[in-house]
PDB file of C-alpha atoms in Angstrom:
ATOM      1  CA  UNK A   1      38.402-138.171  -9.326  1.00 95.00           C
ATOM      2  CA  UNK A   2      37.987-134.489 -10.054  1.00 95.00           C
ATOM      3  CA  UNK A   3      39.425-132.336  -7.315  1.00 97.00           C
ATOM      4  CA  UNK A   4      39.902-128.612  -6.867  1.00 98.00           C
ATOM      5  CA  UNK A   5      41.798-127.254  -3.881  1.00 98.00           C
ATOM      6  CA  UNK A   6      42.001-123.555  -3.082  1.00 98.00           C
ATOM      7  CA  UNK A   7      44.755-122.016  -0.989  1.00 98.00           C
ATOM      8  CA  UNK A   8      46.212-118.636  -0.178  1.00 98.00           C
ATOM      9  CA  UNK A   9      43.490-117.139   1.959  1.00 97.00           C
ATOM     10  CA  UNK A  10      44.222-115.246   5.132  1.00 97.00           C
ATOM     11  CA  UNK A  11      43.838-112.022   7.057  1.00 98.00           C
ATOM     12  CA  UNK A  12      45.056-108.842   5.375  1.00 97.00           C
ATOM     13  CA  UNK A  13      44.630-105.125   5.888  1.00 98.00           C
ATOM     14  CA  UNK A  14      42.621-102.900   3.568  1.00 98.00           C
ATOM     15  CA  UNK A  15      44.635-101.941   0.517  1.00 98.00           C
ATOM     16  CA  UNK A  16      46.814-105.027   0.654  1.00 98.00           C
ATOM     17  CA  UNK A  17      47.100-107.754  -1.967  1.00 98.00           C
ATOM     18  CA  UNK A  18      46.605-111.493  -1.868  1.00 98.00           C
ATOM     19  CA  UNK A  19      46.904-114.260  -4.446  1.00 98.00           C
ATOM     20  CA  UNK A  20      44.642-117.271  -4.290  1.00 98.00           C
ATOM     21  CA  UNK A  21      45.562-120.543  -5.934  1.00 98.00           C
ATOM     22  CA  UNK A  22      43.361-123.336  -7.240  1.00 98.00           C
ATOM     23  CA  UNK A  23      45.067-126.699  -7.754  1.00 98.00           C
ATOM     24  CA  UNK A  24      43.206-129.030 -10.089  1.00 98.00           C
ATOM     25  CA  UNK A  25      43.501-132.764 -10.549  1.00 97.00           C
ATOM     26  CA  UNK A  26      41.590-135.704 -11.974  1.00 97.00           C
ATOM     27  CA  UNK A  27      40.686-134.145 -15.322  1.00 96.00           C
ATOM     28  CA  UNK A  28      42.256-132.522 -18.371  1.00 96.00           C
ATOM     29  CA  UNK A  29      42.652-129.059 -16.913  1.00 97.00           C
ATOM     30  CA  UNK A  30      43.365-127.336 -20.221  1.00 97.00           C
ATOM     31  CA  UNK A  31      39.925-128.339 -21.546  1.00 96.00           C
ATOM     32  CA  UNK A  32      37.880-126.416 -18.979  1.00 96.00           C
ATOM     33  CA  UNK A  33      37.280-122.905 -17.826  1.00 96.00           C
ATOM     34  CA  UNK A  34      37.656-121.980 -14.182  1.00 97.00           C
ATOM     35  CA  UNK A  35      35.203-119.806 -12.301  1.00 97.00           C
ATOM     36  CA  UNK A  36      35.816-117.920  -9.067  1.00 98.00           C
ATOM     37  CA  UNK A  37      32.797-117.406  -6.817  1.00 98.00           C
ATOM     38  CA  UNK A  38      32.758-115.851  -3.359  1.00 98.00           C
ATOM     39  CA  UNK A  39      30.452-115.843  -0.389  1.00 98.00           C
ATOM     40  CA  UNK A  40      30.579-113.164   2.275  1.00 98.00           C
ATOM     41  CA  UNK A  41      29.799-114.350   5.822  1.00 97.00           C
ATOM     42  CA  UNK A  42      26.104-115.166   6.086  1.00 96.00           C
ATOM     43  CA  UNK A  43      25.417-113.997   2.529  1.00 97.00           C
ATOM     44  CA  UNK A  44      24.669-115.547  -0.837  1.00 97.00           C
ATOM     45  CA  UNK A  45      26.896-116.565  -3.710  1.00 98.00           C
ATOM     46  CA  UNK A  46      28.551-113.874  -5.820  1.00 97.00           C
ATOM     47  CA  UNK A  47      30.275-114.623  -9.105  1.00 96.00           C
ATOM     48  CA  UNK A  48      33.739-113.020  -9.215  1.00 97.00           C
ATOM     49  CA  UNK A  49      35.532-113.994 -12.407  1.00 97.00           C
ATOM     50  CA  UNK A  50      35.977-116.602 -15.106  1.00 96.00           C
ATOM     51  CA  UNK A  51      38.924-117.617 -17.236  1.00 96.00           C
ATOM     52  CA  UNK A  52      38.456-119.636 -20.390  1.00 95.00           C
ATOM     53  CA  UNK A  53      40.128-122.998 -20.892  1.00 95.00           C
ATOM     54  CA  UNK A  54      42.988-121.458 -22.891  1.00 94.00           C
ATOM     55  CA  UNK A  55      43.302-118.283 -20.838  1.00 94.00           C
ATOM     56  CA  UNK A  56      42.365-116.107 -23.808  1.00 94.00           C
ATOM     57  CA  UNK A  57      39.107-114.807 -22.351  1.00 95.00           C
ATOM     58  CA  UNK A  58      38.662-113.443 -18.873  1.00 97.00           C
ATOM     59  CA  UNK A  59      35.636-111.712 -17.405  1.00 96.00           C
ATOM     60  CA  UNK A  60      35.100-110.021 -14.061  1.00 96.00           C
ATOM     61  CA  UNK A  61      32.263-108.856 -11.871  1.00 96.00           C
ATOM     62  CA  UNK A  62      31.946-105.068 -11.742  1.00 95.00           C
ATOM     63  CA  UNK A  63      32.727-105.184  -8.015  1.00 96.00           C
ATOM     64  CA  UNK A  64      36.258-106.468  -8.652  1.00 98.00           C
ATOM     65  CA  UNK A  65      37.047-105.171 -12.129  1.00 97.00           C
ATOM     66  CA  UNK A  66      40.373-103.360 -12.216  1.00 97.00           C
ATOM     67  CA  UNK A  67      41.462-104.808  -8.869  1.00 98.00           C
ATOM     68  CA  UNK A  68      41.361-108.578  -9.405  1.00 98.00           C
ATOM     69  CA  UNK A  69      43.139-110.561 -12.116  1.00 98.00           C
ATOM     70  CA  UNK A  70      42.518-114.178 -13.008  1.00 98.00           C
ATOM     71  CA  UNK A  71      45.170-116.347 -14.634  1.00 98.00           C
ATOM     72  CA  UNK A  72      46.052-119.969 -15.190  1.00 98.00           C
ATOM     73  CA  UNK A  73      49.008-122.274 -15.810  1.00 98.00           C
ATOM     74  CA  UNK A  74      47.809-125.203 -17.871  1.00 97.00           C
ATOM     75  CA  UNK A  75      51.162-126.943 -17.685  1.00 97.00           C
ATOM     76  CA  UNK A  76      50.815-127.206 -13.904  1.00 97.00           C
ATOM     77  CA  UNK A  77      47.024-127.489 -13.600  1.00 98.00           C
ATOM     78  CA  UNK A  78      46.771-124.293 -11.583  1.00 98.00           C
ATOM     79  CA  UNK A  79      44.485-121.283 -11.613  1.00 98.00           C
ATOM     80  CA  UNK A  80      45.063-118.049  -9.734  1.00 98.00           C
ATOM     81  CA  UNK A  81      43.133-115.052  -8.508  1.00 98.00           C
ATOM     82  CA  UNK A  82      45.317-112.022  -7.852  1.00 98.00           C
ATOM     83  CA  UNK A  83      43.478-109.616  -5.579  1.00 98.00           C
ATOM     84  CA  UNK A  84      44.793-106.079  -5.207  1.00 98.00           C
ATOM     85  CA  UNK A  85      43.530-103.050  -3.301  1.00 98.00           C
ATOM     86  CA  UNK A  86      41.486-105.268  -1.048  1.00 98.00           C
ATOM     87  CA  UNK A  87      38.518-103.797   0.769  1.00 98.00           C
ATOM     88  CA  UNK A  88      36.545-104.883   3.818  1.00 98.00           C
ATOM     89  CA  UNK A  89      33.686-105.877   1.504  1.00 98.00           C
ATOM     90  CA  UNK A  90      35.959-108.411  -0.203  1.00 98.00           C
ATOM     91  CA  UNK A  91      35.880-110.491   2.976  1.00 98.00           C
ATOM     92  CA  UNK A  92      34.458-113.839   1.926  1.00 98.00           C
ATOM     93  CA  UNK A  93      35.078-117.498   1.289  1.00 98.00           C
ATOM     94  CA  UNK A  94      36.434-117.799  -2.239  1.00 98.00           C
ATOM     95  CA  UNK A  95      35.631-120.895  -4.270  1.00 98.00           C
ATOM     96  CA  UNK A  96      37.104-122.029  -7.554  1.00 98.00           C
ATOM     97  CA  UNK A  97      34.957-124.250  -9.733  1.00 97.00           C
ATOM     98  CA  UNK A  98      35.303-126.119 -13.004  1.00 96.00           C
ATOM     99  CA  UNK A  99      33.259-124.480 -15.731  1.00 93.00           C
ATOM    100  CA  UNK A 100      31.662-127.031 -18.014  1.00 87.00           C
ATOM    101  CA  UNK A 101      29.391-125.898 -20.851  1.00 85.00           C
ATOM    102  CA  UNK A 102      27.550-123.260 -18.887  1.00 86.00           C
ATOM    103  CA  UNK A 103      27.657-124.659 -15.390  1.00 86.00           C
ATOM    104  CA  UNK A 104      30.074-125.292 -12.544  1.00 88.00           C
ATOM    105  CA  UNK A 105      30.114-129.027 -12.031  1.00 87.00           C
ATOM    106  CA  UNK A 106      32.916-129.379  -9.496  1.00 95.00           C
ATOM    107  CA  UNK A 107      33.865-126.984  -6.725  1.00 97.00           C
ATOM    108  CA  UNK A 108      36.731-126.619  -4.293  1.00 97.00           C
ATOM    109  CA  UNK A 109      36.164-126.406  -0.562  1.00 97.00           C
ATOM    110  CA  UNK A 110      36.875-122.669  -0.481  1.00 98.00           C
ATOM    111  CA  UNK A 111      39.456-120.454   1.182  1.00 98.00           C
ATOM    112  CA  UNK A 112      38.628-117.618   3.570  1.00 98.00           C
ATOM    113  CA  UNK A 113      39.861-114.103   2.911  1.00 98.00           C
ATOM    114  CA  UNK A 114      39.423-111.582   5.699  1.00 98.00           C
ATOM    115  CA  UNK A 115      40.159-107.915   5.073  1.00 98.00           C
ATOM    116  CA  UNK A 116      40.357-106.035   8.328  1.00 97.00           C
ATOM    117  CA  UNK A 117      42.444-103.384   9.982  1.00 94.00           C
TER     118      UNK A 117
ATOM    119  CA  UNK B   1      23.703-107.111 -15.781  1.00 88.00           C
ATOM    120  CA  UNK B   2      20.929-109.669 -15.636  1.00 94.00           C
ATOM    121  CA  UNK B   3      19.220-109.717 -12.261  1.00 96.00           C
ATOM    122  CA  UNK B   4      17.871-112.971 -10.821  1.00 97.00           C
ATOM    123  CA  UNK B   5      15.017-112.656  -8.348  1.00 97.00           C
ATOM    124  CA  UNK B   6      14.513-115.792  -6.310  1.00 98.00           C
ATOM    125  CA  UNK B   7      11.594-116.488  -3.987  1.00 98.00           C
ATOM    126  CA  UNK B   8      10.869-117.222  -1.296  1.00 98.00           C
ATOM    127  CA  UNK B   9      14.027-116.338   0.601  1.00 98.00           C
ATOM    128  CA  UNK B  10      13.221-119.075   3.095  1.00 98.00           C
ATOM    129  CA  UNK B  11      10.623-121.750   3.641  1.00 97.00           C
ATOM    130  CA  UNK B  12       9.727-124.382   6.181  1.00 98.00           C
ATOM    131  CA  UNK B  13       8.056-127.611   5.099  1.00 97.00           C
ATOM    132  CA  UNK B  14       7.393-131.090   6.428  1.00 97.00           C
ATOM    133  CA  UNK B  15       9.130-134.248   5.328  1.00 98.00           C
ATOM    134  CA  UNK B  16       7.316-135.547   2.266  1.00 97.00           C
ATOM    135  CA  UNK B  17       6.001-132.148   1.219  1.00 98.00           C
ATOM    136  CA  UNK B  18       6.333-130.777  -2.280  1.00 98.00           C
ATOM    137  CA  UNK B  19       8.577-127.714  -2.270  1.00 98.00           C
ATOM    138  CA  UNK B  20       8.669-125.097  -5.027  1.00 98.00           C
ATOM    139  CA  UNK B  21      11.147-122.263  -5.539  1.00 98.00           C
ATOM    140  CA  UNK B  22      10.850-119.677  -8.270  1.00 98.00           C
ATOM    141  CA  UNK B  23      13.481-117.651 -10.046  1.00 98.00           C
ATOM    142  CA  UNK B  24      12.758-114.722 -12.339  1.00 98.00           C
ATOM    143  CA  UNK B  25      15.305-113.193 -14.690  1.00 98.00           C
ATOM    144  CA  UNK B  26      15.273-109.496 -15.557  1.00 97.00           C
ATOM    145  CA  UNK B  27      15.461-110.395 -19.244  1.00 96.00           C
ATOM    146  CA  UNK B  28      15.065-113.414 -21.483  1.00 97.00           C
ATOM    147  CA  UNK B  29      17.797-115.966 -20.724  1.00 96.00           C
ATOM    148  CA  UNK B  30      16.249-118.752 -22.845  1.00 94.00           C
ATOM    149  CA  UNK B  31      17.322-121.970 -21.079  1.00 94.00           C
ATOM    150  CA  UNK B  32      20.589-120.718 -19.574  1.00 96.00           C
ATOM    151  CA  UNK B  33      19.639-121.458 -15.999  1.00 97.00           C
ATOM    152  CA  UNK B  34      21.202-123.714 -13.365  1.00 97.00           C
ATOM    153  CA  UNK B  35      20.250-124.702  -9.817  1.00 98.00           C
ATOM    154  CA  UNK B  36      22.711-125.346  -6.980  1.00 98.00           C
ATOM    155  CA  UNK B  37      22.350-126.738  -3.493  1.00 98.00           C
ATOM    156  CA  UNK B  38      24.564-125.524  -0.671  1.00 98.00           C
ATOM    157  CA  UNK B  39      24.592-127.225   2.687  1.00 98.00           C
ATOM    158  CA  UNK B  40      25.898-125.380   5.725  1.00 96.00           C
ATOM    159  CA  UNK B  41      29.663-124.898   5.620  1.00 95.00           C
ATOM    160  CA  UNK B  42      30.030-126.704   2.307  1.00 97.00           C
ATOM    161  CA  UNK B  43      30.688-125.772  -1.285  1.00 97.00           C
ATOM    162  CA  UNK B  44      27.712-125.470  -3.638  1.00 97.00           C
ATOM    163  CA  UNK B  45      26.685-128.561  -5.552  1.00 97.00           C
ATOM    164  CA  UNK B  46      25.200-128.560  -9.037  1.00 96.00           C
ATOM    165  CA  UNK B  47      21.754-130.153  -9.104  1.00 97.00           C
ATOM    166  CA  UNK B  48      20.181-129.068 -12.388  1.00 97.00           C
ATOM    167  CA  UNK B  49      21.667-127.456 -15.485  1.00 96.00           C
ATOM    168  CA  UNK B  50      20.035-125.921 -18.544  1.00 96.00           C
ATOM    169  CA  UNK B  51      16.719-125.525 -16.684  1.00 97.00           C
ATOM    170  CA  UNK B  52      15.751-129.165 -16.396  1.00 97.00           C
ATOM    171  CA  UNK B  53      18.718-131.503 -16.814  1.00 97.00           C
ATOM    172  CA  UNK B  54      19.513-133.481 -13.696  1.00 97.00           C
ATOM    173  CA  UNK B  55      23.211-133.714 -12.875  1.00 95.00           C
ATOM    174  CA  UNK B  56      24.534-137.256 -12.612  1.00 93.00           C
ATOM    175  CA  UNK B  57      23.805-138.819  -9.243  1.00 95.00           C
ATOM    176  CA  UNK B  58      21.188-136.278  -8.203  1.00 97.00           C
ATOM    177  CA  UNK B  59      17.949-137.866  -6.924  1.00 97.00           C
ATOM    178  CA  UNK B  60      14.966-137.687  -9.225  1.00 97.00           C
ATOM    179  CA  UNK B  61      12.854-135.885  -6.609  1.00 98.00           C
ATOM    180  CA  UNK B  62      14.626-132.735  -7.787  1.00 98.00           C
ATOM    181  CA  UNK B  63      13.372-131.138 -10.988  1.00 98.00           C
ATOM    182  CA  UNK B  64      13.353-127.857 -12.857  1.00 98.00           C
ATOM    183  CA  UNK B  65      11.220-126.193 -15.484  1.00 98.00           C
ATOM    184  CA  UNK B  66      10.627-122.905 -17.241  1.00 97.00           C
ATOM    185  CA  UNK B  67      12.021-120.800 -20.037  1.00 94.00           C
ATOM    186  CA  UNK B  68      12.624-117.200 -20.950  1.00 95.00           C
ATOM    187  CA  UNK B  69      12.353-115.269 -17.695  1.00 97.00           C
ATOM    188  CA  UNK B  70      10.440-117.547 -15.316  1.00 98.00           C
ATOM    189  CA  UNK B  71      11.798-120.732 -13.807  1.00 98.00           C
ATOM    190  CA  UNK B  72      10.712-123.214 -11.165  1.00 98.00           C
ATOM    191  CA  UNK B  73      12.697-125.624  -9.009  1.00 98.00           C
ATOM    192  CA  UNK B  74      10.804-128.433  -7.316  1.00 98.00           C
ATOM    193  CA  UNK B  75      11.533-131.015  -4.675  1.00 98.00           C
ATOM    194  CA  UNK B  76       8.705-133.512  -5.090  1.00 98.00           C
ATOM    195  CA  UNK B  77       9.029-135.047  -1.633  1.00 98.00           C
ATOM    196  CA  UNK B  78      11.193-133.180   0.852  1.00 98.00           C
ATOM    197  CA  UNK B  79      13.713-135.323   2.713  1.00 98.00           C
ATOM    198  CA  UNK B  80      15.714-134.436   5.845  1.00 97.00           C
ATOM    199  CA  UNK B  81      18.951-134.416   3.824  1.00 97.00           C
ATOM    200  CA  UNK B  82      17.528-131.691   1.559  1.00 98.00           C
ATOM    201  CA  UNK B  83      17.993-129.077   4.260  1.00 98.00           C
ATOM    202  CA  UNK B  84      20.128-126.501   2.493  1.00 98.00           C
ATOM    203  CA  UNK B  85      20.104-123.208   0.647  1.00 98.00           C
ATOM    204  CA  UNK B  86      19.264-123.364  -3.034  1.00 98.00           C
ATOM    205  CA  UNK B  87      20.469-120.909  -5.665  1.00 98.00           C
ATOM    206  CA  UNK B  88      19.532-120.300  -9.267  1.00 98.00           C
ATOM    207  CA  UNK B  89      22.193-118.992 -11.643  1.00 97.00           C
ATOM    208  CA  UNK B  90      21.992-117.537 -15.134  1.00 96.00           C
ATOM    209  CA  UNK B  91      24.760-117.927 -17.676  1.00 93.00           C
ATOM    210  CA  UNK B  92      23.102-116.226 -20.628  1.00 92.00           C
ATOM    211  CA  UNK B  93      25.667-113.451 -20.285  1.00 87.00           C
ATOM    212  CA  UNK B  94      28.950-115.321 -19.983  1.00 85.00           C
ATOM    213  CA  UNK B  95      30.757-112.105 -19.105  1.00 88.00           C
ATOM    214  CA  UNK B  96      28.522-111.485 -16.106  1.00 90.00           C
ATOM    215  CA  UNK B  97      27.096-114.572 -14.463  1.00 93.00           C
ATOM    216  CA  UNK B  98      24.626-113.930 -11.692  1.00 95.00           C
ATOM    217  CA  UNK B  99      23.074-115.931  -8.893  1.00 97.00           C
ATOM    218  CA  UNK B 100      19.699-115.539  -7.287  1.00 98.00           C
ATOM    219  CA  UNK B 101      19.589-114.482  -3.666  1.00 98.00           C
ATOM    220  CA  UNK B 102      19.059-118.016  -2.396  1.00 98.00           C
ATOM    221  CA  UNK B 103      16.259-119.934  -0.695  1.00 98.00           C
ATOM    222  CA  UNK B 104      16.877-121.505   2.680  1.00 98.00           C
ATOM    223  CA  UNK B 105      14.880-124.690   3.093  1.00 98.00           C
ATOM    224  CA  UNK B 106      14.145-125.971   6.584  1.00 97.00           C
ATOM    225  CA  UNK B 107      12.148-128.839   8.031  1.00 96.00           C
ATOM    226  CA  UNK B 108       8.989-127.917   9.915  1.00 93.00           C
TER     227      UNK B 108
END
């Protein structure tokens, strides 16, 4: 069955970096894009970034552009979100999701990132 | 970026009631509109894609309609397990996806 598992969350100070990982299984990873979506405590969903199936196209929300970088390793069925210059407002649960023809049909359980001094 | 205005932000209804949520896009997004359900502490779940297509395994009491800028999500007969927050999402601009603000559905 399709499974996505995020890891790498934690507590960091403002200005620090963190890399999130998304381990995929149960499908042909190289055929699908991967989305990153976050949810601040008690708030709604916010799209963060997307990487195309082949890694050739990447797009970012304005709120993270220039600070976050999305990447993938199709040989190991992994996607990554490198987060630099973290701010308090980046505190959120981060989800990765499989992107399938315009929608996210499978989601991970999320990993919590807390940015606090 | 395309803004998605979802209403109401919350509602309370009785079991068996018909529930309707609206989502308005700031520009024409044709049929590039999805609906997700998120239960407390869980990841979102895709319910409807491309305005009106029911994801596999989703009960038929859920439905969607609309086109252009105005969209409607309906639960024909609210069930206790439908307690959740519902989000619309546009993907007309693939470089800047956006979600609506969410609608929290509670049982009266």
